[in-house]
mmCIF file with all atom_site columns, C-alpha atoms in Angstrom:
data_model
loop_
_atom_site.group_PDB
_atom_site.id
_atom_site.type_symbol
_atom_site.label_atom_id
_atom_site.label_alt_id
_atom_site.label_comp_id
_atom_site.label_asym_id
_atom_site.label_entity_id
_atom_site.label_seq_id
_atom_site.pdbx_PDB_ins_code
_atom_site.Cartn_x
_atom_site.Cartn_y
_atom_site.Cartn_z
_atom_site.occupancy
_atom_site.B_iso_or_equiv
_atom_site.pdbx_formal_charge
_atom_site.auth_seq_id
_atom_site.auth_comp_id
_atom_site.auth_asym_id
_atom_site.auth_atom_id
_atom_site.pdbx_PDB_model_num
ATOM 1   C CA . UNK A 1 1   ? 33.575  -24.782 -42.826 1.00 60.00 ? 78  UNK A CA 1
ATOM 2   C CA . UNK A 1 2   ? 32.241  -23.375 -39.550 1.00 64.00 ? 79  UNK A CA 1
ATOM 3   C CA . UNK A 1 3   ? 35.605  -22.647 -37.964 1.00 70.00 ? 80  UNK A CA 1
ATOM 4   C CA . UNK A 1 4   ? 34.991  -18.892 -37.810 1.00 71.00 ? 81  UNK A CA 1
ATOM 5   C CA . UNK A 1 5   ? 31.807  -19.341 -35.680 1.00 70.00 ? 82  UNK A CA 1
ATOM 6   C CA . UNK A 1 6   ? 32.502  -19.455 -31.977 1.00 69.00 ? 83  UNK A CA 1
ATOM 7   C CA . UNK A 1 7   ? 30.591  -22.013 -29.910 1.00 64.00 ? 84  UNK A CA 1
ATOM 8   C CA . UNK A 1 8   ? 27.850  -20.672 -27.674 1.00 64.00 ? 85  UNK A CA 1
ATOM 9   C CA . UNK A 1 9   ? 29.002  -20.070 -24.136 1.00 68.00 ? 86  UNK A CA 1
ATOM 10  C CA . UNK A 1 10  ? 26.039  -21.416 -22.176 1.00 68.00 ? 87  UNK A CA 1
ATOM 11  C CA . UNK A 1 11  ? 27.271  -19.967 -18.889 1.00 73.00 ? 88  UNK A CA 1
ATOM 12  C CA . UNK A 1 12  ? 27.448  -16.400 -20.228 1.00 77.00 ? 89  UNK A CA 1
ATOM 13  C CA . UNK A 1 13  ? 24.010  -16.796 -21.790 1.00 75.00 ? 90  UNK A CA 1
ATOM 14  C CA . UNK A 1 14  ? 22.682  -17.968 -18.458 1.00 76.00 ? 91  UNK A CA 1
ATOM 15  C CA . UNK A 1 15  ? 24.409  -15.101 -16.655 1.00 80.00 ? 92  UNK A CA 1
ATOM 16  C CA . UNK A 1 16  ? 22.804  -12.607 -19.056 1.00 83.00 ? 93  UNK A CA 1
ATOM 17  C CA . UNK A 1 17  ? 19.308  -13.927 -18.307 1.00 80.00 ? 94  UNK A CA 1
ATOM 18  C CA . UNK A 1 18  ? 19.975  -13.849 -14.572 1.00 82.00 ? 95  UNK A CA 1
ATOM 19  C CA . UNK A 1 19  ? 20.945  -10.168 -14.829 1.00 86.00 ? 96  UNK A CA 1
ATOM 20  C CA . UNK A 1 20  ? 17.833  -9.388  -16.893 1.00 88.00 ? 97  UNK A CA 1
ATOM 21  C CA . UNK A 1 21  ? 15.551  -11.185 -14.438 1.00 85.00 ? 98  UNK A CA 1
ATOM 22  C CA . UNK A 1 22  ? 17.324  -9.595  -11.474 1.00 84.00 ? 99  UNK A CA 1
ATOM 23  C CA . UNK A 1 23  ? 16.853  -6.111  -12.920 1.00 89.00 ? 100 UNK A CA 1
ATOM 24  C CA . UNK A 1 24  ? 13.157  -6.755  -13.609 1.00 88.00 ? 101 UNK A CA 1
ATOM 25  C CA . UNK A 1 25  ? 12.675  -8.194  -10.122 1.00 85.00 ? 102 UNK A CA 1
ATOM 26  C CA . UNK A 1 26  ? 14.403  -5.236  -8.455  1.00 88.00 ? 103 UNK A CA 1
ATOM 27  C CA . UNK A 1 27  ? 12.229  -2.881  -10.508 1.00 90.00 ? 104 UNK A CA 1
ATOM 28  C CA . UNK A 1 28  ? 9.079   -4.734  -9.365  1.00 85.00 ? 105 UNK A CA 1
ATOM 29  C CA . UNK A 1 29  ? 10.162  -4.568  -5.718  1.00 84.00 ? 106 UNK A CA 1
ATOM 30  C CA . UNK A 1 30  ? 11.013  -0.847  -6.034  1.00 88.00 ? 107 UNK A CA 1
ATOM 31  C CA . UNK A 1 31  ? 7.597   -0.121  -7.581  1.00 84.00 ? 108 UNK A CA 1
ATOM 32  C CA . UNK A 1 32  ? 5.878   -2.110  -4.830  1.00 81.00 ? 109 UNK A CA 1
ATOM 33  C CA . UNK A 1 33  ? 7.757   -0.228  -2.108  1.00 83.00 ? 110 UNK A CA 1
ATOM 34  C CA . UNK A 1 34  ? 7.104   3.166   -3.697  1.00 86.00 ? 111 UNK A CA 1
ATOM 35  C CA . UNK A 1 35  ? 3.372   2.677   -4.222  1.00 81.00 ? 112 UNK A CA 1
ATOM 36  C CA . UNK A 1 36  ? 2.814   1.087   -0.824  1.00 79.00 ? 113 UNK A CA 1
ATOM 37  C CA . UNK A 1 37  ? 4.745   3.567   1.296   1.00 84.00 ? 114 UNK A CA 1
ATOM 38  C CA . UNK A 1 38  ? 4.359   6.914   -0.491  1.00 87.00 ? 115 UNK A CA 1
ATOM 39  C CA . UNK A 1 39  ? 1.314   7.838   1.621   1.00 88.00 ? 116 UNK A CA 1
ATOM 40  C CA . UNK A 1 40  ? 2.730   6.567   4.914   1.00 90.00 ? 117 UNK A CA 1
ATOM 41  C CA . UNK A 1 41  ? 3.287   10.027  6.536   1.00 92.00 ? 118 UNK A CA 1
ATOM 42  C CA . UNK A 1 42  ? -0.371  10.923  5.996   1.00 92.00 ? 119 UNK A CA 1
ATOM 43  C CA . UNK A 1 43  ? -1.494  7.518   7.296   1.00 91.00 ? 120 UNK A CA 1
ATOM 44  C CA . UNK A 1 44  ? 0.591   8.097   10.442  1.00 92.00 ? 121 UNK A CA 1
ATOM 45  C CA . UNK A 1 45  ? -1.036  11.501  10.873  1.00 95.00 ? 122 UNK A CA 1
ATOM 46  C CA . UNK A 1 46  ? -4.510  9.933   10.655  1.00 94.00 ? 123 UNK A CA 1
ATOM 47  C CA . UNK A 1 47  ? -3.412  7.201   13.076  1.00 94.00 ? 124 UNK A CA 1
ATOM 48  C CA . UNK A 1 48  ? -2.145  9.803   15.595  1.00 95.00 ? 125 UNK A CA 1
ATOM 49  C CA . UNK A 1 49  ? -5.379  11.757  15.237  1.00 96.00 ? 126 UNK A CA 1
ATOM 50  C CA . UNK A 1 50  ? -7.652  8.747   15.742  1.00 95.00 ? 127 UNK A CA 1
ATOM 51  C CA . UNK A 1 51  ? -5.542  7.510   18.663  1.00 95.00 ? 128 UNK A CA 1
ATOM 52  C CA . UNK A 1 52  ? -6.032  10.896  20.359  1.00 95.00 ? 129 UNK A CA 1
ATOM 53  C CA . UNK A 1 53  ? -9.796  10.707  19.685  1.00 94.00 ? 130 UNK A CA 1
ATOM 54  C CA . UNK A 1 54  ? -9.891  7.147   21.025  1.00 94.00 ? 131 UNK A CA 1
ATOM 55  C CA . UNK A 1 55  ? -8.249  8.140   24.314  1.00 93.00 ? 132 UNK A CA 1
ATOM 56  C CA . UNK A 1 56  ? -10.514 11.239  24.388  1.00 92.00 ? 133 UNK A CA 1
ATOM 57  C CA . UNK A 1 57  ? -7.640  13.713  24.191  1.00 94.00 ? 134 UNK A CA 1
ATOM 58  C CA . UNK A 1 58  ? -9.757  16.075  22.084  1.00 94.00 ? 135 UNK A CA 1
ATOM 59  C CA . UNK A 1 59  ? -7.537  19.140  22.456  1.00 94.00 ? 136 UNK A CA 1
ATOM 60  C CA . UNK A 1 60  ? -4.541  17.250  21.052  1.00 95.00 ? 137 UNK A CA 1
ATOM 61  C CA . UNK A 1 61  ? -6.732  15.752  18.303  1.00 94.00 ? 138 UNK A CA 1
ATOM 62  C CA . UNK A 1 62  ? -7.936  19.254  17.383  1.00 95.00 ? 139 UNK A CA 1
ATOM 63  C CA . UNK A 1 63  ? -4.309  20.415  17.066  1.00 94.00 ? 140 UNK A CA 1
ATOM 64  C CA . UNK A 1 64  ? -3.442  17.398  14.888  1.00 94.00 ? 141 UNK A CA 1
ATOM 65  C CA . UNK A 1 65  ? -6.502  18.152  12.719  1.00 94.00 ? 142 UNK A CA 1
ATOM 66  C CA . UNK A 1 66  ? -5.021  21.639  12.019  1.00 91.00 ? 143 UNK A CA 1
ATOM 67  C CA . UNK A 1 67  ? -8.389  23.219  11.290  1.00 88.00 ? 144 UNK A CA 1
ATOM 68  C CA . UNK A 1 68  ? -9.198  26.346  9.354   1.00 86.00 ? 145 UNK A CA 1
ATOM 69  C CA . UNK A 1 69  ? -10.038 29.377  11.499  1.00 87.00 ? 146 UNK A CA 1
ATOM 70  C CA . UNK A 1 70  ? -13.753 28.926  10.777  1.00 91.00 ? 147 UNK A CA 1
ATOM 71  C CA . UNK A 1 71  ? -13.754 25.391  12.260  1.00 91.00 ? 148 UNK A CA 1
ATOM 72  C CA . UNK A 1 72  ? -13.779 26.074  15.992  1.00 93.00 ? 149 UNK A CA 1
ATOM 73  C CA . UNK A 1 73  ? -13.167 23.617  18.800  1.00 94.00 ? 150 UNK A CA 1
ATOM 74  C CA . UNK A 1 74  ? -16.920 23.647  19.436  1.00 93.00 ? 151 UNK A CA 1
ATOM 75  C CA . UNK A 1 75  ? -17.549 22.573  15.820  1.00 93.00 ? 152 UNK A CA 1
ATOM 76  C CA . UNK A 1 76  ? -14.875 19.922  16.203  1.00 93.00 ? 153 UNK A CA 1
ATOM 77  C CA . UNK A 1 77  ? -16.556 18.518  19.320  1.00 93.00 ? 154 UNK A CA 1
ATOM 78  C CA . UNK A 1 78  ? -19.912 18.454  17.504  1.00 93.00 ? 155 UNK A CA 1
ATOM 79  C CA . UNK A 1 79  ? -18.288 16.186  14.932  1.00 92.00 ? 156 UNK A CA 1
ATOM 80  C CA . UNK A 1 80  ? -15.767 14.154  16.945  1.00 92.00 ? 157 UNK A CA 1
ATOM 81  C CA . UNK A 1 81  ? -16.907 14.403  20.569  1.00 90.00 ? 158 UNK A CA 1
ATOM 82  C CA . UNK A 1 82  ? -18.476 11.440  22.408  1.00 88.00 ? 159 UNK A CA 1
ATOM 83  C CA . UNK A 1 83  ? -21.966 12.754  21.596  1.00 88.00 ? 160 UNK A CA 1
ATOM 84  C CA . UNK A 1 84  ? -20.968 14.140  18.207  1.00 87.00 ? 161 UNK A CA 1
ATOM 85  C CA . UNK A 1 85  ? -21.788 13.165  14.648  1.00 89.00 ? 162 UNK A CA 1
ATOM 86  C CA . UNK A 1 86  ? -19.035 10.518  14.478  1.00 88.00 ? 163 UNK A CA 1
ATOM 87  C CA . UNK A 1 87  ? -19.679 9.275   17.997  1.00 86.00 ? 164 UNK A CA 1
ATOM 88  C CA . UNK A 1 88  ? -17.445 7.385   20.400  1.00 89.00 ? 165 UNK A CA 1
ATOM 89  C CA . UNK A 1 89  ? -14.397 5.831   18.711  1.00 90.00 ? 166 UNK A CA 1
ATOM 90  C CA . UNK A 1 90  ? -13.586 2.534   20.437  1.00 91.00 ? 167 UNK A CA 1
ATOM 91  C CA . UNK A 1 91  ? -11.517 1.058   17.633  1.00 91.00 ? 168 UNK A CA 1
ATOM 92  C CA . UNK A 1 92  ? -10.340 2.007   14.178  1.00 91.00 ? 169 UNK A CA 1
ATOM 93  C CA . UNK A 1 93  ? -8.576  0.428   11.254  1.00 87.00 ? 170 UNK A CA 1
ATOM 94  C CA . UNK A 1 94  ? -6.783  2.345   8.541   1.00 87.00 ? 171 UNK A CA 1
ATOM 95  C CA . UNK A 1 95  ? -7.593  0.809   5.196   1.00 80.00 ? 172 UNK A CA 1
ATOM 96  C CA . UNK A 1 96  ? -6.484  1.894   1.789   1.00 79.00 ? 173 UNK A CA 1
ATOM 97  C CA . UNK A 1 97  ? -5.012  5.297   1.079   1.00 83.00 ? 174 UNK A CA 1
ATOM 98  C CA . UNK A 1 98  ? -4.692  6.921   -2.295  1.00 83.00 ? 175 UNK A CA 1
ATOM 99  C CA . UNK A 1 99  ? -2.680  9.947   -3.336  1.00 83.00 ? 176 UNK A CA 1
ATOM 100 C CA . UNK A 1 100 ? -4.803  12.409  -5.255  1.00 83.00 ? 177 UNK A CA 1
ATOM 101 C CA . UNK A 1 101 ? -3.702  15.906  -6.198  1.00 84.00 ? 178 UNK A CA 1
ATOM 102 C CA . UNK A 1 102 ? -2.407  17.852  -3.215  1.00 90.00 ? 179 UNK A CA 1
ATOM 103 C CA . UNK A 1 103 ? -3.573  15.334  -0.647  1.00 90.00 ? 180 UNK A CA 1
ATOM 104 C CA . UNK A 1 104 ? -4.210  11.745  0.292   1.00 90.00 ? 181 UNK A CA 1
ATOM 105 C CA . UNK A 1 105 ? -7.561  10.013  0.702   1.00 89.00 ? 182 UNK A CA 1
ATOM 106 C CA . UNK A 1 106 ? -7.438  7.701   3.715   1.00 89.00 ? 183 UNK A CA 1
ATOM 107 C CA . UNK A 1 107 ? -10.181 5.120   4.107   1.00 87.00 ? 184 UNK A CA 1
ATOM 108 C CA . UNK A 1 108 ? -10.813 4.120   7.718   1.00 88.00 ? 185 UNK A CA 1
ATOM 109 C CA . UNK A 1 109 ? -13.277 1.865   9.502   1.00 85.00 ? 186 UNK A CA 1
ATOM 110 C CA . UNK A 1 110 ? -14.451 3.049   12.908  1.00 88.00 ? 187 UNK A CA 1
ATOM 111 C CA . UNK A 1 111 ? -15.685 0.599   15.547  1.00 87.00 ? 188 UNK A CA 1
ATOM 112 C CA . UNK A 1 112 ? -15.503 -2.280  13.090  1.00 81.00 ? 189 UNK A CA 1
ATOM 113 C CA . UNK A 1 113 ? -18.383 -1.195  10.875  1.00 80.00 ? 190 UNK A CA 1
ATOM 114 C CA . UNK A 1 114 ? -18.516 2.543   10.235  1.00 82.00 ? 191 UNK A CA 1
ATOM 115 C CA . UNK A 1 115 ? -16.578 3.539   7.087   1.00 84.00 ? 192 UNK A CA 1
ATOM 116 C CA . UNK A 1 116 ? -15.174 7.042   6.874   1.00 88.00 ? 193 UNK A CA 1
ATOM 117 C CA . UNK A 1 117 ? -13.044 8.813   4.310   1.00 89.00 ? 194 UNK A CA 1
ATOM 118 C CA . UNK A 1 118 ? -10.587 11.483  5.508   1.00 92.00 ? 195 UNK A CA 1
ATOM 119 C CA . UNK A 1 119 ? -8.451  13.896  3.521   1.00 92.00 ? 196 UNK A CA 1
ATOM 120 C CA . UNK A 1 120 ? -4.834  14.480  4.595   1.00 93.00 ? 197 UNK A CA 1
ATOM 121 C CA . UNK A 1 121 ? -3.066  17.398  2.933   1.00 93.00 ? 198 UNK A CA 1
ATOM 122 C CA . UNK A 1 122 ? 0.464   16.506  1.782   1.00 91.00 ? 199 UNK A CA 1
ATOM 123 C CA . UNK A 1 123 ? 2.061   19.897  2.431   1.00 90.00 ? 200 UNK A CA 1
ATOM 124 C CA . UNK A 1 124 ? 1.121   20.475  6.080   1.00 90.00 ? 201 UNK A CA 1
ATOM 125 C CA . UNK A 1 125 ? -0.560  17.139  6.970   1.00 88.00 ? 202 UNK A CA 1
ATOM 126 C CA . UNK A 1 126 ? -3.751  18.913  7.987   1.00 91.00 ? 203 UNK A CA 1
ATOM 127 C CA . UNK A 1 127 ? -6.819  16.690  8.133   1.00 93.00 ? 204 UNK A CA 1
ATOM 128 C CA . UNK A 1 128 ? -10.403 17.199  7.036   1.00 91.00 ? 205 UNK A CA 1
ATOM 129 C CA . UNK A 1 129 ? -13.395 15.228  5.908   1.00 89.00 ? 206 UNK A CA 1
ATOM 130 C CA . UNK A 1 130 ? -12.978 14.019  2.358   1.00 87.00 ? 207 UNK A CA 1
ATOM 131 C CA . UNK A 1 131 ? -14.580 16.042  -0.423  1.00 82.00 ? 208 UNK A CA 1
ATOM 132 C CA . UNK A 1 132 ? -15.206 12.726  -2.234  1.00 76.00 ? 209 UNK A CA 1
ATOM 133 C CA . UNK A 1 133 ? -17.982 10.208  -1.594  1.00 68.00 ? 210 UNK A CA 1
ATOM 134 C CA . UNK A 1 134 ? -16.480 6.957   -2.870  1.00 60.00 ? 211 UNK A CA 1
ATOM 135 C CA . UNK A 1 135 ? -13.435 5.422   -1.168  1.00 51.00 ? 212 UNK A CA 1
ATOM 136 C CA . UNK A 1 136 ? -12.506 3.207   -4.114  1.00 51.00 ? 213 UNK A CA 1
ATOM 137 C CA . UNK A 1 137 ? -13.039 3.132   -7.823  1.00 49.00 ? 214 UNK A CA 1
ATOM 138 C CA . UNK A 1 138 ? -11.686 1.395   -10.847 1.00 53.00 ? 215 UNK A CA 1
ATOM 139 C CA . UNK A 1 139 ? -10.958 -2.313  -11.014 1.00 49.00 ? 216 UNK A CA 1
ATOM 140 C CA . UNK A 1 140 ? -12.070 -3.076  -7.446  1.00 54.00 ? 217 UNK A CA 1
ATOM 141 C CA . UNK A 1 141 ? -15.698 -2.618  -8.519  1.00 55.00 ? 218 UNK A CA 1
ATOM 142 C CA . UNK A 1 142 ? -15.324 -5.613  -10.858 1.00 58.00 ? 219 UNK A CA 1
ATOM 143 C CA . UNK A 1 143 ? -14.427 -8.028  -8.058  1.00 58.00 ? 220 UNK A CA 1
ATOM 144 C CA . UNK A 1 144 ? -16.807 -9.460  -5.451  1.00 61.00 ? 221 UNK A CA 1
ATOM 145 C CA . UNK A 1 145 ? -16.841 -7.568  -2.153  1.00 59.00 ? 222 UNK A CA 1
ATOM 146 C CA . UNK A 1 146 ? -14.928 -10.330 -0.338  1.00 61.00 ? 223 UNK A CA 1
ATOM 147 C CA . UNK A 1 147 ? -12.013 -10.073 -2.790  1.00 62.00 ? 224 UNK A CA 1
ATOM 148 C CA . UNK A 1 148 ? -12.120 -6.258  -2.929  1.00 61.00 ? 225 UNK A CA 1
ATOM 149 C CA . UNK A 1 149 ? -12.044 -6.066  0.880   1.00 61.00 ? 226 UNK A CA 1
ATOM 150 C CA . UNK A 1 150 ? -8.812  -8.100  0.932   1.00 63.00 ? 227 UNK A CA 1
ATOM 151 C CA . UNK A 1 151 ? -7.225  -5.404  -1.200  1.00 64.00 ? 228 UNK A CA 1
ATOM 152 C CA . UNK A 1 152 ? -8.657  -2.480  0.807   1.00 64.00 ? 229 UNK A CA 1
ATOM 153 C CA . UNK A 1 153 ? -7.076  -3.522  4.091   1.00 66.00 ? 230 UNK A CA 1
ATOM 154 C CA . UNK A 1 154 ? -3.531  -2.196  4.011   1.00 67.00 ? 231 UNK A CA 1
ATOM 155 C CA . UNK A 1 155 ? -1.846  -5.046  5.891   1.00 69.00 ? 232 UNK A CA 1
ATOM 156 C CA . UNK A 1 156 ? -3.547  -7.753  3.842   1.00 72.00 ? 233 UNK A CA 1
ATOM 157 C CA . UNK A 1 157 ? -2.663  -6.050  0.563   1.00 71.00 ? 234 UNK A CA 1
ATOM 158 C CA . UNK A 1 158 ? 0.982   -5.765  1.578   1.00 74.00 ? 235 UNK A CA 1
ATOM 159 C CA . UNK A 1 159 ? 1.022   -9.428  2.592   1.00 78.00 ? 236 UNK A CA 1
ATOM 160 C CA . UNK A 1 160 ? -0.543  -10.507 -0.724  1.00 77.00 ? 237 UNK A CA 1
ATOM 161 C CA . UNK A 1 161 ? 1.955   -8.481  -2.756  1.00 76.00 ? 238 UNK A CA 1
ATOM 162 C CA . UNK A 1 162 ? 4.909   -9.571  -0.632  1.00 79.00 ? 239 UNK A CA 1
ATOM 163 C CA . UNK A 1 163 ? 3.982   -13.245 -0.969  1.00 84.00 ? 240 UNK A CA 1
ATOM 164 C CA . UNK A 1 164 ? 3.516   -12.776 -4.722  1.00 82.00 ? 241 UNK A CA 1
ATOM 165 C CA . UNK A 1 165 ? 7.015   -11.301 -5.066  1.00 82.00 ? 242 UNK A CA 1
ATOM 166 C CA . UNK A 1 166 ? 8.504   -14.174 -3.053  1.00 84.00 ? 243 UNK A CA 1
ATOM 167 C CA . UNK A 1 167 ? 6.651   -16.725 -5.220  1.00 86.00 ? 244 UNK A CA 1
ATOM 168 C CA . UNK A 1 168 ? 7.922   -15.064 -8.407  1.00 84.00 ? 245 UNK A CA 1
ATOM 169 C CA . UNK A 1 169 ? 11.485  -15.253 -7.087  1.00 82.00 ? 246 UNK A CA 1
ATOM 170 C CA . UNK A 1 170 ? 11.047  -18.875 -5.971  1.00 83.00 ? 247 UNK A CA 1
ATOM 171 C CA . UNK A 1 171 ? 9.608   -19.791 -9.369  1.00 82.00 ? 248 UNK A CA 1
ATOM 172 C CA . UNK A 1 172 ? 12.569  -18.248 -11.160 1.00 80.00 ? 249 UNK A CA 1
ATOM 173 C CA . UNK A 1 173 ? 15.083  -19.970 -8.895  1.00 79.00 ? 250 UNK A CA 1
ATOM 174 C CA . UNK A 1 174 ? 13.353  -23.323 -9.436  1.00 80.00 ? 251 UNK A CA 1
ATOM 175 C CA . UNK A 1 175 ? 13.287  -22.783 -13.207 1.00 78.00 ? 252 UNK A CA 1
ATOM 176 C CA . UNK A 1 176 ? 16.933  -21.681 -13.171 1.00 74.00 ? 253 UNK A CA 1
ATOM 177 C CA . UNK A 1 177 ? 18.067  -24.719 -11.163 1.00 72.00 ? 254 UNK A CA 1
ATOM 178 C CA . UNK A 1 178 ? 16.264  -27.080 -13.560 1.00 71.00 ? 255 UNK A CA 1
ATOM 179 C CA . UNK A 1 179 ? 17.858  -25.269 -16.488 1.00 68.00 ? 256 UNK A CA 1
ATOM 180 C CA . UNK A 1 180 ? 21.295  -25.661 -14.839 1.00 66.00 ? 257 UNK A CA 1
ATOM 181 C CA . UNK A 1 181 ? 20.758  -29.403 -14.445 1.00 67.00 ? 258 UNK A CA 1
ATOM 182 C CA . UNK A 1 182 ? 19.792  -29.776 -18.098 1.00 65.00 ? 259 UNK A CA 1
ATOM 183 C CA . UNK A 1 183 ? 22.891  -27.779 -19.160 1.00 58.00 ? 260 UNK A CA 1
ATOM 184 C CA . UNK A 1 184 ? 25.110  -29.982 -17.009 1.00 60.00 ? 261 UNK A CA 1
ATOM 185 C CA . UNK A 1 185 ? 23.482  -33.081 -18.501 1.00 62.00 ? 262 UNK A CA 1
ATOM 186 C CA . UNK A 1 186 ? 24.153  -31.737 -22.010 1.00 61.00 ? 263 UNK A CA 1
ATOM 187 C CA . UNK A 1 187 ? 27.792  -31.038 -21.193 1.00 58.00 ? 264 UNK A CA 1
ATOM 188 C CA . UNK A 1 188 ? 28.274  -34.525 -19.725 1.00 59.00 ? 265 UNK A CA 1
ATOM 189 C CA . UNK A 1 189 ? 26.761  -36.170 -22.802 1.00 54.00 ? 266 UNK A CA 1
#
């Protein structure tokens, strides 16, 4: 009666699901890599700039800043010099960066407690003070500050996402191995 119906090939079914999961996993990893590293050139520019400020190489920092003609070296020193508006930079940490329009907003923390938002232009990597007040918006406002701060620090965010991707893969492999054992048990019986 059922001679025309072929039996289910459990191995090919399993192979199909492995390919589907693999494609989804590769897509997740690609999205993670794209969104995490798309602003890296601008972050490096800010890092080079702040390193020059930190070692008090103000002429080099001014060249990295690539100022408009109206922003003279004297103006720059009033902002970034040791006695300037920003003050002495002993340490800095680059936090979150967000692509927006023609540039990138880079959130930094100077001397462990002074937040600052810089604007890095994508086309020529020139730097300026950000035209925006708020460094973050959206969902991060919903979370407590301790949780939001984990996400704002670039290295911690990358670690959290990397660990999450590894846990997803480990969970699938564990599920797949249990499924294999149950298939083998069914074939033995």
